[in-house]
Short mmCIF file of C-alpha atoms in Angstrom, two decimals:
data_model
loop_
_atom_site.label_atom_id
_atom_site.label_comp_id
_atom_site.label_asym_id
_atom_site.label_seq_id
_atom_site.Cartn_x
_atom_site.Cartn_y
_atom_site.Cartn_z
CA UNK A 285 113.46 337.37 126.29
CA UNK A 286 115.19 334.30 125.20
CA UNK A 287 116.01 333.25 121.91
CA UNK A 288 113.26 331.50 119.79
CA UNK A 289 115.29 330.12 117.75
CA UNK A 290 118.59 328.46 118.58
CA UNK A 291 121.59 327.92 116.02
CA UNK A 292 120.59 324.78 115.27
CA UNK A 293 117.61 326.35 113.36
CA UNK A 294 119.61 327.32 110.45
CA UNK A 295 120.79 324.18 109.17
CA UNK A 296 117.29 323.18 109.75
CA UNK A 297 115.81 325.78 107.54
CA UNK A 298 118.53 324.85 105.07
CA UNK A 299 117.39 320.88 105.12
CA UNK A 300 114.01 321.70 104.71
CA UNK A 301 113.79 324.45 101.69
CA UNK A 302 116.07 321.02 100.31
CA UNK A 303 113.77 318.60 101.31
CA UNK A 304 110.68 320.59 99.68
CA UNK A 305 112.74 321.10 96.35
CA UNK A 306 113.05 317.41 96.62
CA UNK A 307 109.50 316.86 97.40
CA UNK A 308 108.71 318.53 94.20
CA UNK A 309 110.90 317.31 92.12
CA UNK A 310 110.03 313.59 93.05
CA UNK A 311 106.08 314.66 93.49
CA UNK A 312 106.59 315.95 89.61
CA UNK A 313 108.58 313.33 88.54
CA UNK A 314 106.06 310.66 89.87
CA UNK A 315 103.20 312.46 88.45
CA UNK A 316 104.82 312.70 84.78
CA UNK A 317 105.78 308.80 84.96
CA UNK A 318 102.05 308.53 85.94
CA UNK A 319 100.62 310.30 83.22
CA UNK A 320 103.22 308.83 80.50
CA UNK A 321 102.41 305.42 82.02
CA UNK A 322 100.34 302.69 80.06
CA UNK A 323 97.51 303.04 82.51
CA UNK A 324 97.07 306.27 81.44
CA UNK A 325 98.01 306.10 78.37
CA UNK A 326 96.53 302.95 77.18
CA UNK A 327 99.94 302.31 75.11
CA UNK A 328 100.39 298.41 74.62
CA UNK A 329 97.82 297.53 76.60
CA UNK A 330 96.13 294.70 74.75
CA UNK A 331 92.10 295.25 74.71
CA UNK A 332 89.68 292.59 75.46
CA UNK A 333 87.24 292.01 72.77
CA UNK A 334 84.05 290.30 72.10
CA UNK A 335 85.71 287.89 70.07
CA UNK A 336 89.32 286.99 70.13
CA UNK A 337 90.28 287.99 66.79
CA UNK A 338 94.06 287.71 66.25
CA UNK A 339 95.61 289.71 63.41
CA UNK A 340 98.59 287.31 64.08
CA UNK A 341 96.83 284.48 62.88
CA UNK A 342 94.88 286.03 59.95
CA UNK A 343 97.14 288.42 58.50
CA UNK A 344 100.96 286.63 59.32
CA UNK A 345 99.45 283.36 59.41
CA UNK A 346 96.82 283.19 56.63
CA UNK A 347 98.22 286.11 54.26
CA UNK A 348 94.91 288.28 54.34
CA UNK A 349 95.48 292.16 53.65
CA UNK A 350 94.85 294.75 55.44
CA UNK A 351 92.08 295.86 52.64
CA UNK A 352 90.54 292.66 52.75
CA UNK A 353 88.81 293.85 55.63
CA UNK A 354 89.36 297.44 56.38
CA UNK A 355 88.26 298.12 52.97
CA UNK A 356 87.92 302.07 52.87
CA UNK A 357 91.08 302.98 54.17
CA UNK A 358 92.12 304.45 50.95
CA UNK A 359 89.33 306.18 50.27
CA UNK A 360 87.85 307.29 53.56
CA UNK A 361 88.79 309.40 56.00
CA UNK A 362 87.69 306.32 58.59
CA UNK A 363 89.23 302.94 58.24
CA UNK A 364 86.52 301.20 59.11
CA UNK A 365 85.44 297.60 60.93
CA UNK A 366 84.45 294.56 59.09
CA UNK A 367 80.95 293.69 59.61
CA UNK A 368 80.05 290.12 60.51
CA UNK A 369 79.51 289.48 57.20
CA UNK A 370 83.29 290.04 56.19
CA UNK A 371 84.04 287.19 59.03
CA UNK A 372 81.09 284.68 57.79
CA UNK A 373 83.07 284.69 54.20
CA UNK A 374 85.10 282.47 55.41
CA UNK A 375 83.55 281.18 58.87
CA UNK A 376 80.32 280.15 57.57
CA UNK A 377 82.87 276.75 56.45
CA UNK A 378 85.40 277.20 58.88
CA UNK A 379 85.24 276.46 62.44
CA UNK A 380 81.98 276.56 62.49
CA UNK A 381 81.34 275.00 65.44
CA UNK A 382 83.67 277.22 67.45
CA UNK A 383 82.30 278.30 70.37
CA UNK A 384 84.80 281.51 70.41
CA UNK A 385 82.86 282.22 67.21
CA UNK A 386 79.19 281.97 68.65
CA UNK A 387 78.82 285.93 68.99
CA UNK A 388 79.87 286.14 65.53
CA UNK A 389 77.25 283.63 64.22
CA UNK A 390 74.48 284.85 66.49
CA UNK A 391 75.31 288.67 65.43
CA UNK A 392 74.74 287.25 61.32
CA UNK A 393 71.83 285.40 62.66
CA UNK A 394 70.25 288.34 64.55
CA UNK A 395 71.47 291.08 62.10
CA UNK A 396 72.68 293.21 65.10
CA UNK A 397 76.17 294.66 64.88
CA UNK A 398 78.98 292.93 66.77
CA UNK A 399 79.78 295.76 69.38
CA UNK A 400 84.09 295.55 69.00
CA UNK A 401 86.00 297.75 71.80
CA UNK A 402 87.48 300.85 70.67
CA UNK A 403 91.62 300.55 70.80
CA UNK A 404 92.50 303.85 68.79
CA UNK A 405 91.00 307.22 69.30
CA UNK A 406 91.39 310.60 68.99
CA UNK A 407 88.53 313.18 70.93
CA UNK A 408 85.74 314.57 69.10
CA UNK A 409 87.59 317.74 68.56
CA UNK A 410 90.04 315.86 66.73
CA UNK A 411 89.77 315.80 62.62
CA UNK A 412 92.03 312.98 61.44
CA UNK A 413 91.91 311.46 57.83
CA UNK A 414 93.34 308.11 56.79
CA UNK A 415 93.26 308.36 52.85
CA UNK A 416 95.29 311.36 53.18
CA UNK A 417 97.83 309.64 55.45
CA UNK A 418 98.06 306.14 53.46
CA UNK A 419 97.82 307.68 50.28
CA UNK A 420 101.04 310.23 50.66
CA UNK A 421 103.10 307.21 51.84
CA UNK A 422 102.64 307.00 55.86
CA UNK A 423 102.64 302.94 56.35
CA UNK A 424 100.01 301.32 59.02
CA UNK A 425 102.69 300.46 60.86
CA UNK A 426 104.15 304.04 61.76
CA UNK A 427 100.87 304.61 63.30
CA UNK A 428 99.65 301.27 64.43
CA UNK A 429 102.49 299.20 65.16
CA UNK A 430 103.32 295.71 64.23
CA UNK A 431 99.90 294.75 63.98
CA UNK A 432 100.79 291.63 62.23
CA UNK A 433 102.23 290.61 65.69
CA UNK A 434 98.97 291.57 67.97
CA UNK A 435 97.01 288.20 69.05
CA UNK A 436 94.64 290.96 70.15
CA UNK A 437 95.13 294.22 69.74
CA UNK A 438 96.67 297.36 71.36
CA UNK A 439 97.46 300.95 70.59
CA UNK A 440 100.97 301.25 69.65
CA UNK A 441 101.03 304.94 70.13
CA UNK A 442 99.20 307.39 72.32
CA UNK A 443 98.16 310.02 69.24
CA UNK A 444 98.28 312.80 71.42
CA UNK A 445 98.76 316.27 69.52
CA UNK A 446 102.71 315.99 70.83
CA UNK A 447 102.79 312.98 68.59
CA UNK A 448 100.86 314.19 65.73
CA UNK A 449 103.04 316.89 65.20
CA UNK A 450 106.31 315.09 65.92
CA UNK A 451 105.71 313.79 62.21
CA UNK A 452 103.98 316.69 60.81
CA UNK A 453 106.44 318.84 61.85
CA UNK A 454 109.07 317.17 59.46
CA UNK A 455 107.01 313.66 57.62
CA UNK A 456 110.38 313.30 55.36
CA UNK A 457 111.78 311.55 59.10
CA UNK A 458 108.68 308.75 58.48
CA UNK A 459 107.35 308.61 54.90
CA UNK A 460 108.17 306.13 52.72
CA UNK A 461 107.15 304.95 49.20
CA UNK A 462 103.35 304.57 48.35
CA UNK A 463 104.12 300.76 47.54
CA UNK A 464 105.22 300.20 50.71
CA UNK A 465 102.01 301.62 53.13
CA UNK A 466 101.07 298.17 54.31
CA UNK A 467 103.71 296.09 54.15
CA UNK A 468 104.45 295.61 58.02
CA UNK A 469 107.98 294.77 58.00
CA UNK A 470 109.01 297.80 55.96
CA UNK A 471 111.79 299.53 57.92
CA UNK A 472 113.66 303.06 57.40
CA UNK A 473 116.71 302.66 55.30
CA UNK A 474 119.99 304.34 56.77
CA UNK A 475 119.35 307.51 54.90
CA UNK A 476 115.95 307.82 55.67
CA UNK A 477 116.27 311.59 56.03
CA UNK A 478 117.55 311.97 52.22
CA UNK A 479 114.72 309.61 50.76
CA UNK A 480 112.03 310.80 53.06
CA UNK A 481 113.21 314.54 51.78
CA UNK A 482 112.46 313.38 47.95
CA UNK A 483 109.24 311.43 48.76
CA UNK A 484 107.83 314.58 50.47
CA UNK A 485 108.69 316.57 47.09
CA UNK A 486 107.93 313.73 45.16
CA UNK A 487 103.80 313.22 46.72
CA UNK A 488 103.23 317.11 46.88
CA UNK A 489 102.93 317.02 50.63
CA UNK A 490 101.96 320.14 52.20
CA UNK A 491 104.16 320.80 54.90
CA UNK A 492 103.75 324.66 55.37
CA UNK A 493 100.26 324.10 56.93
CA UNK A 494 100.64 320.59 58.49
CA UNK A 495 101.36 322.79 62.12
CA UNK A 496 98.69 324.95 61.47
CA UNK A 497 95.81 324.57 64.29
CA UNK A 498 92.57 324.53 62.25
CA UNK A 499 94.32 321.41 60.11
CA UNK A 500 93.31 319.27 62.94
CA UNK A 501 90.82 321.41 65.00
CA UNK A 502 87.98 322.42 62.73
CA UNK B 930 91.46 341.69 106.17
CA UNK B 931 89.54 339.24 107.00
CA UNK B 932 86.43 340.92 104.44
CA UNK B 933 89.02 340.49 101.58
CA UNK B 934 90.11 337.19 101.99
CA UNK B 935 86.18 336.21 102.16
CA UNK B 936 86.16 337.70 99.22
CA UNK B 937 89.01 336.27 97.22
CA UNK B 938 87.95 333.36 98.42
CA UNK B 939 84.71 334.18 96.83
CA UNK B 940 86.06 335.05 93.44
CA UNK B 941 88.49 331.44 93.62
CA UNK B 942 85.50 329.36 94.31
CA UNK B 943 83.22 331.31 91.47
CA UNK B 944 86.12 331.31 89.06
CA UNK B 945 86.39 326.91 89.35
CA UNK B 946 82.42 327.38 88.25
CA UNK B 947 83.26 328.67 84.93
CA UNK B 948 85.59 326.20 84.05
CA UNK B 949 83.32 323.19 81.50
CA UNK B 950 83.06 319.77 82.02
CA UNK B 951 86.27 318.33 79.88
CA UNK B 952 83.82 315.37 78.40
CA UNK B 953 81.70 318.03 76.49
CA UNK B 954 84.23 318.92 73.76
CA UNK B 955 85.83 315.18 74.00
CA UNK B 956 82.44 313.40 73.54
CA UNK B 957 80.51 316.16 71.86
CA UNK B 958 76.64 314.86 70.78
CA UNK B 959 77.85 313.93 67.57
CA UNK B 960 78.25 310.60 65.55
CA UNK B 961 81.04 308.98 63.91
CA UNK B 962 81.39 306.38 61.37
CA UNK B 963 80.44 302.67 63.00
CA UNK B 964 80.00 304.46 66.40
CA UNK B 965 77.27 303.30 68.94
CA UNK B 966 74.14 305.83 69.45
CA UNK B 967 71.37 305.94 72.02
CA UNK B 968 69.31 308.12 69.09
CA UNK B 969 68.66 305.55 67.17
CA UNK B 970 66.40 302.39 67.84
CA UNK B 971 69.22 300.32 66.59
CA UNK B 972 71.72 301.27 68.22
CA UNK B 973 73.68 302.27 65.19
CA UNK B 974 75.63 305.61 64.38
CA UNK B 975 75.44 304.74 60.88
CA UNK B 976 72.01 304.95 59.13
CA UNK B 977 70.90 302.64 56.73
CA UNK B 978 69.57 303.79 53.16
CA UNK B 979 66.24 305.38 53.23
CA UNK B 980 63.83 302.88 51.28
CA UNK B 981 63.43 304.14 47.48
CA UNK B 982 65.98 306.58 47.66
CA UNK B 983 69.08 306.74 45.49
CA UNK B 984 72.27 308.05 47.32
CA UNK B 985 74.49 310.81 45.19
CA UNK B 986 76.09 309.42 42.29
CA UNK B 987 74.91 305.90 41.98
CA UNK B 988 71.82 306.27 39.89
CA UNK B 989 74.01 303.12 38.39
CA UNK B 990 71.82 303.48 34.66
CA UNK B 991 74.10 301.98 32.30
CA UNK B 992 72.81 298.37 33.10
CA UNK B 993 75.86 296.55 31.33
CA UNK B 994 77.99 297.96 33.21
CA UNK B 995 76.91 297.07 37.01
CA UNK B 996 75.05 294.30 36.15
CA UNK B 997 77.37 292.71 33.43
CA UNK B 998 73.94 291.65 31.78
CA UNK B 999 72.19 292.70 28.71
CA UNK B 1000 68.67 291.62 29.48
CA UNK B 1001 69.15 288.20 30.92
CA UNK B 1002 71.97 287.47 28.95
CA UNK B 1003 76.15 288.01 30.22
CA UNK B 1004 77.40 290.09 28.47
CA UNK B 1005 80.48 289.05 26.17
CA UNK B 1006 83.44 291.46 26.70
CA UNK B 1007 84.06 293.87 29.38
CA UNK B 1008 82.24 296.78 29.00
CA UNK B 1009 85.18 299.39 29.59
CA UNK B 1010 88.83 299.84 27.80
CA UNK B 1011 90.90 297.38 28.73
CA UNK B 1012 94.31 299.42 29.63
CA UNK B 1013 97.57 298.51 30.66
CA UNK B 1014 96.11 300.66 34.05
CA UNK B 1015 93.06 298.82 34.51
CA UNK B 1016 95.15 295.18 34.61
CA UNK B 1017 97.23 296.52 36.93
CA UNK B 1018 94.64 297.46 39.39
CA UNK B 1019 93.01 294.66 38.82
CA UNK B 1020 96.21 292.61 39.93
CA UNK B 1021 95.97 294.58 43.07
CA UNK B 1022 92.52 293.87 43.85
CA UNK B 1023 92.63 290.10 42.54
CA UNK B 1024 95.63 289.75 45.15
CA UNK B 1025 93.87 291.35 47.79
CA UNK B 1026 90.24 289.89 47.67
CA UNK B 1027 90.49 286.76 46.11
CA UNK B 1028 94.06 285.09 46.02
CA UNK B 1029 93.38 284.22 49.43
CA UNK B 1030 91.16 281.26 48.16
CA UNK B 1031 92.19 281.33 44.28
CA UNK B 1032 95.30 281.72 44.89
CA UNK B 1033 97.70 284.14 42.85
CA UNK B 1034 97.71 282.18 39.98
CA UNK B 1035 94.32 281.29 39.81
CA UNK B 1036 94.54 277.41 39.94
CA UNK B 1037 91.71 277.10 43.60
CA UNK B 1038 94.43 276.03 46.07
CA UNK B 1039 94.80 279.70 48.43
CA UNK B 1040 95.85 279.50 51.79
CA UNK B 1041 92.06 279.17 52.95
CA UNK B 1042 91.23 276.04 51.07
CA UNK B 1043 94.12 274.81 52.57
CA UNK B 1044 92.81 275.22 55.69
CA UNK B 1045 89.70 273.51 54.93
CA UNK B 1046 87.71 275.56 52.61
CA UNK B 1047 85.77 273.97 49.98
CA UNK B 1048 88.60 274.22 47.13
CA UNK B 1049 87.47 276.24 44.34
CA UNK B 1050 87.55 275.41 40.64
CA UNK B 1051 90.81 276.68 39.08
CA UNK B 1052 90.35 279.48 36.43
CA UNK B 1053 92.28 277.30 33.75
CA UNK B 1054 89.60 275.27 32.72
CA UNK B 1055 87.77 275.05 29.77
CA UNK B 1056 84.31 276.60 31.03
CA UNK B 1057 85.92 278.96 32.67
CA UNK B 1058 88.24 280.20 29.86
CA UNK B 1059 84.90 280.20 27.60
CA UNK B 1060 82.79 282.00 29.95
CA UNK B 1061 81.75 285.32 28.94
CA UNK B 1062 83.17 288.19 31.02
CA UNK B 1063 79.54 288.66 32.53
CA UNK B 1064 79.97 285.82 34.53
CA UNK B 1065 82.86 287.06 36.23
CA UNK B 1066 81.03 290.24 37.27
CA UNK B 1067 78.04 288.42 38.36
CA UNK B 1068 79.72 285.94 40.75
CA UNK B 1069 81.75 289.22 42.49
CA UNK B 1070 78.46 290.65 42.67
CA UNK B 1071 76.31 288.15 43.97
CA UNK B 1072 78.84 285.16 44.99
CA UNK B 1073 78.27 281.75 43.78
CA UNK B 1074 77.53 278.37 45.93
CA UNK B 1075 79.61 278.99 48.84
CA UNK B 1076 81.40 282.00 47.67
CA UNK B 1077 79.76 285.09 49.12
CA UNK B 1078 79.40 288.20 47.59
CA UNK B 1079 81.79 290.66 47.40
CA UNK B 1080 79.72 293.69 46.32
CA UNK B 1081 79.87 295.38 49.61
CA UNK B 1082 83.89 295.04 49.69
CA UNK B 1083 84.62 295.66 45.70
CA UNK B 1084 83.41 298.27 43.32
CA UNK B 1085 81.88 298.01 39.54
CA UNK B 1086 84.86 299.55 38.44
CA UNK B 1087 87.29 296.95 40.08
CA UNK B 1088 85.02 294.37 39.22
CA UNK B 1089 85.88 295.15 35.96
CA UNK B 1090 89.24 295.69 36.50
CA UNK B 1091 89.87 292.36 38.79
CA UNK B 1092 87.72 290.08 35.23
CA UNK B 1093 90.07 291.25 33.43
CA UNK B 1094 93.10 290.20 34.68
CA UNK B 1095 91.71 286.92 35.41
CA UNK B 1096 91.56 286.87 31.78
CA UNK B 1097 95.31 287.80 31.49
CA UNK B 1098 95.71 285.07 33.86
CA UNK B 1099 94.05 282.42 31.96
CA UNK B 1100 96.05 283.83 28.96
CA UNK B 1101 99.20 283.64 30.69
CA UNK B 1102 98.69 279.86 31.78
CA UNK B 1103 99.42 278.36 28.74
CA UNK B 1104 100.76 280.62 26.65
CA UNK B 1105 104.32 279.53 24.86
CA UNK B 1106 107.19 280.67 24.26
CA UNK B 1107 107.07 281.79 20.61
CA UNK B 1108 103.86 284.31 22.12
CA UNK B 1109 105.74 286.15 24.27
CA UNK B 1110 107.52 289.30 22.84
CA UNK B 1111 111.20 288.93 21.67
CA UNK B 1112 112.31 291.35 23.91
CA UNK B 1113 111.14 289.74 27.36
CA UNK B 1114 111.89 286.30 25.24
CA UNK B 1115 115.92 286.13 27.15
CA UNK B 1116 114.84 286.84 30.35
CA UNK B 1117 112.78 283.31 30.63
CA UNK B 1118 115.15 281.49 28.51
CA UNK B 1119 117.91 282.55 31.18
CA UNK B 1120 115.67 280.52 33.61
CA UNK B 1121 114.80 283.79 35.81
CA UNK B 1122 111.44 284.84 35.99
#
């Protein structure tokens, strides 16, 4: 009988149990770059809205705060919207001819709801709290990014439970003082560590159950 | 053999049955704050008050307090104790909700105005000064001309709170030199504020 296999064969057995390791190791590598990527993860993608509204222009350019019109992020565990009214405060006399402003006047007129385009969200079996957050010194911008930049705006992070507990795992790396919450140039002093380590003490925060499950699935 | 791998087959294909559609626990039948809803005939998550209904803990009875009337009539002085806490939330509110038009100072010429706003009075005036903290209250609460209201956006307390530090600020406009304590006295007179 002759040989099935010559000599040969070996090297090409060799080549190939390489060539799959590579396989998966590429596969794999493409598939986490896939699922990391902004398609999937929506990360700085900027999201079309109704109306154009540019926190650039009204919170850098005109100076309006952040509580101005997301008025129960202090208090609530949502931050909450403006309704059209909030807008009409000051575009009933301004611009108010703009036609990039029409769904906002026909939405007073109409008293339906402007429908705005989520760009944050966590799933339904997610419990997440703002007034907790802002009110033991975690700043809008830790979370949200520099939103005083966005001409529209984008998710700065992808608030996956990795990232969640990146923070709650240690908050002293990303707290800072209560004053501070929404000012959106605030940035970590050298010793960040060393202050965050007293603020944590200093605002009671609960860090032996910030890992625990029910916290944020209940 | 070929029995058993029909019937691990079998098992594989009834084992993918029992695993749920992901978008049930993400999207559960449930509604958040602001969120859309096919339930409702408006379209809205959030419900509107029921029509003579009072919701928990604003049965609002003491009428001088979130009206700032007596009757008809404004009522004089601010209805609460005027604290060194209450000014200082009512900086922070004044700063957040108003300055934008009033400015910080109170004199009418905020960034909006300057942008074509109608330019409101400044606070420094004589009618204003006069005006009995009532007014204040009532023009948060239901605007004035152009203004619009701000009751949604600011609460009876902070109402409060924001009246009186426009009176500190109408105090502070013109106050001199010889009324401000001794002690803070050397720190203007060294020209820093």
């Amino acid at each position: 009988m002759p040989q099935i296999f010559r000599r040969r064969s070996n090297s090409v057995a060799r080549a190939s149990i390489l060539g799959v390791v590579l396989l998966l190791g590429v596969g794999g590598w493409t598939l986490d770059a896939i699922w990391w990527s902004p398609h999937v993860t929506r990360v700085n993608v900027p999201i079309e809205q109704p109306v154009p509204f540019s926190h650039e222009h009204h919170y850098t350019g005109l100076g309006i705060d952040c509580r101005y019109c997301h008025t129960s992020v202090e208090k609530s565990s949502t931050a909450g919207i403006p309704p059209t009214y909030t807008c009409m405060t000051c575009h009933s006399q301004l611009y108010t001819d703009a036609p990039l402003l029409e769904p906002v006047r026909r939405s007073l007129i109409t008293d339906t709801p402007l429908r705005w385009n989520k760009v944050n969200s966590v799933p339904d079996f997610v419990y997440f709290n703002h007034s907790i957050h802002v009110n033991k010194g975690i700043g809008c911008s830790t979370c949200h990014g520099p939103v005083n930049k966005m001409p529209l705006t984008w998710k700065a992070n992808t608030l996956y439970m990795k990232w969640c507990l990146e923070c709650h795992r240690n908050p002293a790396q990303f707290i800072r003082p209560r004053e501070e919450v929404f000012n959106m140039g605030w940035l970590p002093p050298a010793d960040q560590l060393a202050k965050g380590g007293e603020l944590v003490e200093q605002y009671h925060v609960n860090t032996r159950q910030l890992t625990d499950c029910s916290m944020c699935h209940r | 053999m070929k029995q058993s791998f029909r019937l691990t087959l079998g098992c594989g294909l009834a084992l993918l049955l029992t695993s749920g559609c992901r978008r049930e626990m993400y999207e559960q039948p449930k509604d958040k704050p602001q969120s859309a809803s096919d339930f409702f005939p408006d379209g809205a998550g959030s419900r509107p008050l029921v029509s003579n209904t009072i919701a928990r803990g604003h049965l609002n009875q003491d009428e001088q307090f979130y009206t700032g009337k007596k009757g008809t009539n404004l009522i004089e002085n601010i209805p609460i104790p005027v604290t060194r806490q209450l000014l200082e939330r009512g900086r922070e509110r004044y700063d957040i909700f108003c300055s934008v038009c009033h400015a910080r100072t109170g004199d009418g010429n905020g960034m909006i105005p300057q942008r074509g706003f109608p330019q409101p009075n400044t606070f420094h005036r004589d009618s204003l000064r006069q005006a009995p903290a009532g007014h204040f209250y009532d023009v948060i609460t239901h605007g004035h001309g152009v203004m619009y209201s701000y009751a949604q956006r600011v609460e009876p307390e902070d109402r409060w709170a924001i009246t009186a530090y426009i009176r500190a600020l109408q105090l502070s406009h013109d106050a001199t030199l010889a009324e401000v304590p001794p002690s803070e006295r050397a720190r203007l007179e060294g020209g820093r504020p």
